């Protein structure tokens, strides 16, 4: 089913379950939205619930999103806390054209761009990616000096593991939900 309702990007997959009696739920899985509904629901009810759940997910996600100004303030705080305030970006902003990178930095311009795919991820993951790009303002490349800068952030390994898990999950084939719904 193509997404024609709500603010969610990508495809919508409706999964019917005979075990599900009254509840409807939805979640994001890769680039699509999965809506779980009772098997007995009519097509009209399905359309209505898909619309309701897309709107609900979009509202939840928008509450978690930071605007560019908040992102810049976060970068300033992280620079002061972990880099002695030495990394001073000229701009920090969200972009929607980075689908293979989490972030990028152009040291000559002092610009940092973060992928919109980070929105809604745990704060420690966003902080790690932002700190990673801030470190590039001080040290280009990924040599030992660069990684020493990131040692100050206590959740570096955890955040890297989280992002590696996201990448690995995106590569998995579409398999039925383990909950049987």
Coordinates of C-alpha atoms in Angstrom, one line a residue:
X1 CA 0.0 0.0 0.0
X2 CA 1.5 3.3 -1.0
X3 CA 1.5 6.1 1.5
X4 CA -1.1 8.6 0.6
X5 CA -2.2 9.7 4.1
X6 CA -0.5 11.3 7.0
X7 CA 3.0 12.8 7.1
X8 CA 5.0 9.6 7.1
X9 CA 7.5 9.0 4.2
X10 CA 7.8 5.6 2.5
X11 CA 5.5 2.6 2.2
X12 CA 2.8 1.5 4.6
X13 CA 2.4 -2.2 5.2
X14 CA -0.7 -3.4 6.9
X15 CA -0.4 -6.7 8.8
X16 CA -3.6 -8.4 9.9
X17 CA -3.7 -10.8 12.8
X18 CA -6.5 -13.2 13.9
X19 CA -5.0 -13.0 17.4
X20 CA -5.4 -9.3 17.6
X21 CA -8.9 -8.4 18.8
X22 CA -9.3 -4.7 19.4
X23 CA -5.9 -3.0 19.4
X24 CA -4.2 -1.2 16.5
X25 CA -0.5 -0.3 16.7
X26 CA 2.1 1.0 14.3
X27 CA 5.8 1.4 14.2
X28 CA 8.6 2.4 11.7
X29 CA 10.7 -0.4 10.2
X30 CA 13.4 0.8 7.9
X31 CA 11.8 3.2 5.3
X32 CA 8.3 2.0 5.9
X33 CA 5.5 2.1 8.4
X34 CA 4.0 -1.2 9.7
X35 CA 0.4 -1.0 11.0
X36 CA -0.9 -4.0 12.9
X37 CA -4.7 -4.5 12.9
X38 CA -7.2 -7.2 13.8
X39 CA -8.0 -9.5 10.9
X40 CA -11.7 -8.9 11.1
X41 CA -11.4 -5.2 10.4
X42 CA -13.1 -3.9 7.2
X43 CA -11.2 -2.1 4.4
X44 CA -12.9 1.2 5.4
X45 CA -11.8 0.7 9.1
X46 CA -8.3 -0.2 7.8
X47 CA -8.0 3.0 5.8
X48 CA -9.2 5.1 8.8
X49 CA -6.9 3.4 11.2
X50 CA -3.9 3.7 8.9
X51 CA -4.5 7.4 8.6
X52 CA -4.9 7.7 12.4
X53 CA -1.7 5.8 13.1
X54 CA 0.3 7.7 10.5
X55 CA -0.8 10.9 12.1
X56 CA 0.0 9.6 15.6
X57 CA 3.5 8.5 14.6
X58 CA 4.2 11.8 12.8
X59 CA 3.1 13.7 15.9
X60 CA 5.3 11.6 18.2
X61 CA 8.3 12.1 15.9
X62 CA 7.8 15.8 15.5
X63 CA 7.8 16.2 19.3
X64 CA 11.3 14.5 19.3
X65 CA 12.8 16.6 16.5
X66 CA 15.1 19.5 17.1
X67 CA 15.1 22.6 14.9
X68 CA 18.4 23.9 13.5
X69 CA 18.7 26.5 16.3
X70 CA 18.4 23.8 19.0
X71 CA 20.9 21.7 17.1
X72 CA 23.4 24.6 17.1
X73 CA 22.9 25.2 20.8
X74 CA 23.5 21.4 21.4
X75 CA 26.7 21.6 19.4
X76 CA 27.9 24.5 21.4
X77 CA 27.2 22.7 24.7
X78 CA 29.0 19.5 23.5
X79 CA 32.0 21.5 22.2
X80 CA 32.3 23.2 25.6
X81 CA 31.8 20.0 27.6
X82 CA 34.1 17.7 25.6
X83 CA 36.3 19.8 23.4
X84 CA 37.1 22.8 25.7
X85 CA 34.9 24.9 23.4
X86 CA 37.5 24.8 20.6
X87 CA 35.1 23.5 17.9
X88 CA 33.0 26.4 16.8
X89 CA 30.8 25.6 13.7
X90 CA 29.5 28.4 11.6
X91 CA 26.4 26.4 10.8
X92 CA 24.8 23.2 12.1
X93 CA 21.7 21.9 10.4
X94 CA 19.5 19.0 9.5
X95 CA 19.6 17.7 5.9
X96 CA 17.5 15.2 4.0
X97 CA 20.0 14.3 1.3
X98 CA 22.3 12.1 3.4
X99 CA 21.1 8.6 3.2
X100 CA 24.4 6.8 3.5
X101 CA 26.1 9.0 6.1
X102 CA 24.9 10.1 9.6
X103 CA 26.6 13.4 9.3
X104 CA 29.2 15.5 7.4
X105 CA 31.5 18.4 8.1
X106 CA 33.2 20.9 5.9
X107 CA 36.0 22.3 8.1
X108 CA 36.9 25.1 5.6
X109 CA 33.4 26.5 5.9
X110 CA 32.8 25.5 9.5
X111 CA 29.5 23.7 8.4
X112 CA 28.1 20.6 10.0
X113 CA 25.2 18.7 8.5
X114 CA 23.3 15.9 10.2
X115 CA 21.1 13.4 8.4
X116 CA 17.4 13.6 9.2
X117 CA 17.5 9.9 9.9
X118 CA 19.0 10.7 13.3
X119 CA 15.8 12.4 14.4
X120 CA 14.1 10.4 17.0
X121 CA 17.2 8.3 17.9
X122 CA 18.4 8.3 21.5
X123 CA 20.0 11.5 22.7
X124 CA 23.4 9.8 23.3
X125 CA 23.5 8.7 19.6
X126 CA 22.7 12.2 18.3
X127 CA 25.3 13.7 20.7
X128 CA 27.9 11.2 19.5
X129 CA 27.3 12.0 15.8
X130 CA 27.3 15.7 16.5
X131 CA 30.5 15.5 18.6
X132 CA 32.1 13.4 15.8
X133 CA 31.4 16.1 13.3
X134 CA 32.6 18.8 15.8
X135 CA 35.9 16.9 16.2
X136 CA 36.4 17.1 12.4
X137 CA 36.5 20.9 12.7
X138 CA 39.6 20.4 14.8
X139 CA 41.1 17.3 13.1
X140 CA 40.3 16.2 9.5
X141 CA 40.3 12.5 8.9
X142 CA 39.9 9.6 11.3
X143 CA 43.5 9.2 12.6
X144 CA 44.6 8.7 16.2
X145 CA 44.4 12.4 17.1
X146 CA 40.7 12.4 15.9
X147 CA 39.8 9.4 18.0
X148 CA 41.6 10.7 21.1
X149 CA 39.2 13.7 21.0
X150 CA 36.2 11.4 21.1
X151 CA 37.5 9.4 24.0
X152 CA 36.2 12.1 26.3
X153 CA 32.6 11.2 25.4
X154 CA 31.7 8.3 27.6
X155 CA 29.1 6.8 25.3
X156 CA 31.1 6.7 22.1
X157 CA 31.2 2.9 21.8
X158 CA 27.6 2.4 22.8
X159 CA 26.5 5.0 20.2
X160 CA 28.6 3.4 17.5
X161 CA 27.1 0.0 18.3
X162 CA 23.6 1.5 18.1
X163 CA 24.3 3.0 14.6
X164 CA 25.9 -0.2 13.4
X165 CA 22.8 -2.1 14.5
X166 CA 20.6 0.3 12.6
X167 CA 22.7 -0.2 9.4
X168 CA 22.6 -4.0 9.9
X169 CA 18.9 -4.0 10.4
X170 CA 18.3 -2.1 7.2
X171 CA 20.2 -4.8 5.3
X172 CA 18.0 -7.6 6.7
X173 CA 15.3 -9.1 4.4
X174 CA 11.7 -8.3 5.3
X175 CA 10.7 -11.1 7.7
X176 CA 7.4 -11.5 9.5
X177 CA 7.1 -9.9 12.9
X178 CA 8.4 -12.2 15.7
X179 CA 5.2 -11.4 17.7
X180 CA 3.1 -13.2 15.1
X181 CA 0.9 -10.2 14.6

